[in-house]
Structures are given as C-alpha cells and as structure tokens.
Amino acid sequence: MNYNTEISSEGFSIINNVFTENEIENLISLIENKTANNQENYTFRKSQDLFAIRQFHKEIPETLPFIFNKKLQDIVESTFGKGFFITKSIYFDKPEKSNWFVAYHQDLTISVNQKIEAENFENWTVKQNQFAVQPPTEILENNFTIRIHIDKTTKENGALKVINNSHSKGILRIEKLDFEKEKETICEVEKGGIMIMKPLLFHASNKTTNNERRRVIHIEFSKQQLPNGLEWSEKTILN
C-alpha cells in the first residue's frame, strides 16, 4: 500500500503491525545488552525523565536487520521510492514516571561531518562532537522520518501531538499558526507500529500520566547530496 497521499496532505501516517512481537523482543534485547554494559558512552543521555542514544544505528548496528524487515522496506519503497539512506537515528526511552515534555516545534536541523560554509545553510551548532545546521527548506521538504514504537503509545504516556498539514507551510514560527483554525491529532501507535512524518510537521509531546514506559526508535532519511563537500555525518546506505 502507498501512504504517500496521506503523508503529502497531512504530513504523517500511522501504520500498525509493521513488526512482530518477536522482532520487537529482539530489538529490546539488543538495546538492553548494549546499555547494560556501556553507560558512560558520550552518545548516551540519561536523566530521570529520559534516556536517549544518539547515532543509534551506529551504536547498535545489530538492530538494523530487525528494523529493516521486509514490511518496512516495502513501505519505504512503495511510498518514497528507492535510493534513500539513514541520515540520523535516536533511541528514546521515556520512563514510567517521566515529566519530560516537548513543546511544538519543527525538526529544522541535519547532522553533518564538519562545518563548511554553504549557501542557505545556517544556524550552526555543535553538540557532543556533532555539527548540526539548518539546511535550505527544500532539503527538509524532501526528507522523512520513521518512528518505530517499541511500546504501545497513547496520549497518557506522551504520544506525539501534531498539527495536521503544518508541514506544507514551510519553515514557520509557532506564533504564526492560528491554533483556533488548525487541526490537532494525537498520534497513538500500537506496539510494533510506526509513524512516518515530515520534518516540517509541527509536533509536540506531553508528560506521562499513566506510569507506562514509552520507547521509540526515531530514524531520519534522505536521498540528497549536500553541496560544497558537506556530508551527512551519520549517513548509512541500506543494502
């Protein structure tokens, strides 16, 4: 099935039953083995409200065969076509009593390997030895993100909220959105389901209120070459 129409019009799509119980258990096992033995890694971020692994697919590459099962490969290819590669991945673990919340925002930066000045690449930052930059809008418009849900995600444990079709308005300050006229959706996803979204879609998440854990693998994709010798720092081509 092609989900492109919904993603184009709404900015996102929710697809359940992409992963079997067994595939999810294998992912959990690989993640737990890695984190149990390696708490000091600089790509790990740990607080009482959130545990995160940046560069997830590089830190735990053994997960990739389970992530890119036949079902997910078919969804990506039928929806977006061929030639896409991973540009960034993060594992989020929002614990049962987490007060972590995220205000409405767009995902405006990409990770690159070094700082090279290029036209319309702006707002450079460095975090944990990683350069991030806001690229031209058309790069963001052509990328997409897949969020793999390790746990059932509901409005009570911090499911994403989105503003439907907000990705179609380009890069915007949140004050420019008239919330009275916009449609907001809470994106509840079953365990083993995915959410596909566009980076420019406004999204947020609330605090957890039901003492249930929320674990998500967030993977960003592109098929675009960057200019002036700039390279995606986490680029991984899928076989």
Coordinates of C-alpha atoms in Angstrom, one line a residue:
M1 CA 0.0 0.0 0.0
N2 CA 1.2 3.5 -0.8
Y3 CA 0.8 6.0 2.1
N4 CA 2.1 8.9 0.1
T5 CA -1.2 10.7 -0.4
E6 CA -1.9 10.9 3.4
I7 CA 1.7 11.9 4.1
S8 CA 1.5 14.7 1.4
S9 CA -1.8 16.0 2.7
E10 CA -1.5 15.6 6.4
G11 CA 2.3 15.4 7.0
F12 CA 2.2 12.0 8.7
S13 CA 0.8 8.5 8.6
I14 CA 0.4 5.8 11.3
I15 CA 0.8 2.2 10.3
N16 CA 0.4 -0.6 12.9
N17 CA 1.6 -4.2 12.7
V18 CA 4.8 -3.5 11.0
F19 CA 6.9 -5.5 13.5
T20 CA 6.1 -8.9 15.1
E21 CA 6.3 -9.4 18.8
N22 CA 9.4 -11.5 18.2
E23 CA 11.1 -8.7 16.2
I24 CA 10.4 -6.1 18.9
E25 CA 11.7 -8.5 21.6
N26 CA 14.9 -8.9 19.6
L27 CA 15.3 -5.1 19.4
I28 CA 14.7 -4.7 23.1
S29 CA 17.3 -7.4 23.9
L30 CA 20.0 -5.8 21.7
I31 CA 19.3 -2.4 23.2
E32 CA 19.4 -3.7 26.8
N33 CA 22.6 -5.7 26.2
K34 CA 24.3 -2.6 24.9
T35 CA 23.1 -0.2 27.6
A36 CA 23.8 -2.5 30.5
N37 CA 27.5 -2.7 29.6
N38 CA 28.2 0.8 28.4
Q39 CA 26.6 3.6 30.5
E40 CA 29.4 6.1 30.0
N41 CA 29.2 6.5 26.2
Y42 CA 29.0 10.1 25.1
T43 CA 26.1 9.4 22.7
F44 CA 24.0 8.2 25.7
R45 CA 21.9 10.8 27.6
K46 CA 20.4 9.7 30.9
S47 CA 18.2 11.6 33.3
Q48 CA 15.2 10.6 35.4
D49 CA 12.9 11.8 32.7
L50 CA 14.6 10.5 29.6
F51 CA 17.2 8.0 28.4
A52 CA 18.4 8.6 24.8
I53 CA 21.0 7.0 22.5
R54 CA 22.2 9.3 19.7
Q55 CA 23.6 7.8 16.5
F56 CA 21.6 4.7 17.4
H57 CA 22.1 2.8 14.2
K58 CA 25.9 3.2 14.6
E59 CA 26.0 2.4 18.3
I60 CA 23.9 -0.8 17.9
P61 CA 24.2 -1.8 14.2
E62 CA 22.9 -5.3 15.1
T63 CA 19.4 -3.8 15.2
L64 CA 19.3 -2.9 11.6
P65 CA 18.3 -6.3 10.2
F66 CA 15.4 -6.4 12.6
I67 CA 14.4 -2.7 11.9
F68 CA 14.5 -3.1 8.1
N69 CA 12.3 -6.1 7.8
K70 CA 10.5 -6.9 4.5
K71 CA 7.4 -5.0 5.6
L72 CA 9.3 -1.7 6.4
Q73 CA 11.4 -1.9 3.2
D74 CA 8.2 -2.4 1.2
I75 CA 6.5 0.6 2.9
V76 CA 9.5 2.9 2.3
E77 CA 9.9 1.8 -1.4
S78 CA 6.3 2.0 -2.3
T79 CA 5.8 5.4 -0.5
F80 CA 9.0 7.2 -1.4
G81 CA 10.9 5.2 -4.0
K82 CA 14.4 3.9 -4.0
G83 CA 17.8 5.5 -3.0
F84 CA 17.0 6.7 0.5
F85 CA 19.6 6.3 3.2
I86 CA 19.7 6.9 7.0
T87 CA 20.9 10.4 8.0
K88 CA 20.2 10.3 11.7
S89 CA 18.8 8.0 14.4
I90 CA 17.9 8.4 18.1
Y91 CA 16.5 5.9 20.6
F92 CA 14.2 7.5 23.2
D93 CA 13.2 5.8 26.4
K94 CA 10.6 7.8 28.3
P95 CA 10.3 6.1 31.8
E96 CA 7.1 5.3 33.5
K97 CA 7.1 8.5 35.7
S98 CA 8.6 10.8 33.2
N99 CA 7.8 14.6 33.4
W100 CA 9.6 15.1 30.1
F101 CA 7.6 17.1 27.6
V102 CA 8.4 18.8 24.3
A103 CA 6.7 22.0 23.1
Y104 CA 5.5 22.3 19.5
H105 CA 8.4 22.6 17.0
Q106 CA 9.6 21.6 13.5
D107 CA 12.7 19.5 13.0
L108 CA 14.9 22.0 11.3
T109 CA 18.5 20.7 11.6
I110 CA 20.5 18.0 10.0
S111 CA 23.8 16.4 11.2
V112 CA 26.9 16.9 9.1
N113 CA 30.5 15.8 9.5
Q114 CA 32.1 19.3 9.5
K115 CA 31.4 23.0 9.3
I116 CA 31.7 24.2 5.7
E117 CA 30.0 27.4 4.7
A118 CA 27.4 26.8 2.0
E119 CA 24.6 29.0 0.6
N120 CA 21.4 28.9 2.8
F121 CA 23.0 26.6 5.4
E122 CA 22.6 28.5 8.7
N123 CA 22.3 28.4 12.5
W124 CA 25.3 26.1 13.0
T125 CA 25.7 24.3 16.4
V126 CA 27.9 21.7 17.8
K127 CA 26.7 19.1 20.3
Q128 CA 28.7 16.1 21.5
N129 CA 31.3 16.5 18.7
Q130 CA 28.5 16.6 16.1
F131 CA 27.8 19.5 13.8
A132 CA 24.2 20.4 13.1
V133 CA 22.9 23.0 10.7
Q134 CA 19.6 24.2 9.2
P135 CA 19.7 23.4 5.5
P136 CA 17.7 25.0 2.7
T137 CA 14.0 24.4 3.1
E138 CA 13.8 22.1 0.0
I139 CA 16.1 19.6 1.7
L140 CA 13.9 19.3 4.7
E141 CA 10.8 19.1 2.5
N142 CA 12.1 16.1 0.7
N143 CA 13.3 14.2 3.8
F144 CA 11.1 12.0 6.0
T145 CA 11.3 10.4 9.5
I146 CA 10.1 7.0 10.7
R147 CA 9.4 6.4 14.4
I148 CA 9.3 2.8 15.4
H149 CA 7.2 2.1 18.6
I150 CA 8.7 -0.4 21.0
D151 CA 5.7 0.2 23.4
K152 CA 2.1 1.0 22.9
T153 CA 1.9 4.8 22.8
T154 CA -1.2 6.7 23.9
K155 CA -2.0 10.3 24.9
E156 CA -1.4 9.2 28.6
N157 CA 2.3 8.2 28.0
G158 CA 3.4 11.0 25.8
A159 CA 2.2 10.2 22.2
L160 CA 3.2 12.8 19.7
K161 CA 0.7 15.6 19.0
V162 CA 0.8 17.1 15.6
I163 CA -0.7 20.0 13.7
N164 CA -2.1 18.4 10.5
N165 CA -0.7 19.7 7.2
S166 CA 1.6 22.2 9.0
H167 CA 4.5 20.7 7.0
S168 CA 3.1 22.4 3.9
K169 CA 3.7 25.9 5.1
G170 CA 7.5 25.9 5.0
I171 CA 9.6 27.0 8.0
L172 CA 7.4 28.9 10.4
R173 CA 7.5 30.5 13.8
I174 CA 4.9 28.8 16.0
E175 CA 3.2 32.2 16.7
K176 CA 2.2 32.3 13.0
L177 CA -0.1 29.3 13.4
D178 CA -3.7 30.1 14.3
F179 CA -4.5 27.2 16.7
E180 CA -8.2 28.1 16.5
K181 CA -8.2 27.1 12.9
E182 CA -5.7 24.2 12.9
K183 CA -6.5 20.5 13.3
E184 CA -4.5 18.8 16.1
T185 CA -4.1 15.0 16.1
I186 CA -2.8 12.8 19.0
C187 CA -0.8 10.1 17.3
E188 CA -1.5 6.9 19.2
V189 CA 0.5 3.9 17.9
E190 CA 0.4 0.3 18.8
K191 CA 3.5 -1.6 20.0
G192 CA 5.2 -2.7 16.8
G193 CA 3.7 0.1 14.7
I194 CA 5.3 3.0 13.1
M195 CA 4.6 6.7 12.4
I196 CA 6.0 8.3 9.3
M197 CA 6.3 12.1 9.4
K198 CA 7.7 15.0 7.5
P199 CA 10.4 17.1 9.4
L200 CA 8.4 20.4 8.9
L201 CA 5.3 19.0 10.6
F202 CA 4.8 20.8 13.9
H203 CA 4.9 18.2 16.7
A204 CA 5.0 18.0 20.5
S205 CA 4.5 15.6 23.3
N206 CA 3.1 15.8 26.8
K207 CA 4.2 14.4 30.1
T208 CA 3.5 10.8 31.0
T209 CA 0.4 10.4 33.2
N210 CA -0.3 6.6 33.3
N211 CA 3.0 5.2 34.6
E212 CA 3.7 3.4 31.3
R213 CA 7.0 3.4 29.6
R214 CA 7.4 4.8 26.0
R215 CA 10.3 3.6 23.9
V216 CA 10.8 4.8 20.3
I217 CA 13.4 4.5 17.6
H218 CA 13.5 7.7 15.6
I219 CA 15.2 7.4 12.1
E220 CA 15.6 10.2 9.6
F221 CA 16.0 9.6 5.8
S222 CA 17.2 11.5 2.8
K223 CA 18.5 10.8 -0.7
Q224 CA 20.0 14.2 -1.3
Q225 CA 23.6 15.1 -2.0
L226 CA 24.8 18.0 0.1
P227 CA 26.8 20.8 -1.6
N228 CA 30.4 22.1 -1.1
G229 CA 31.8 18.8 0.3
L230 CA 29.4 18.7 3.2
E231 CA 28.5 15.2 4.2
W232 CA 25.7 13.7 6.3
S233 CA 27.6 12.6 9.4
E234 CA 25.5 9.5 10.1
K235 CA 24.9 8.5 6.5
T236 CA 24.2 4.8 6.2
I237 CA 23.2 3.2 2.9
L238 CA 20.8 0.3 3.3
N239 CA 21.5 -2.8 1.3

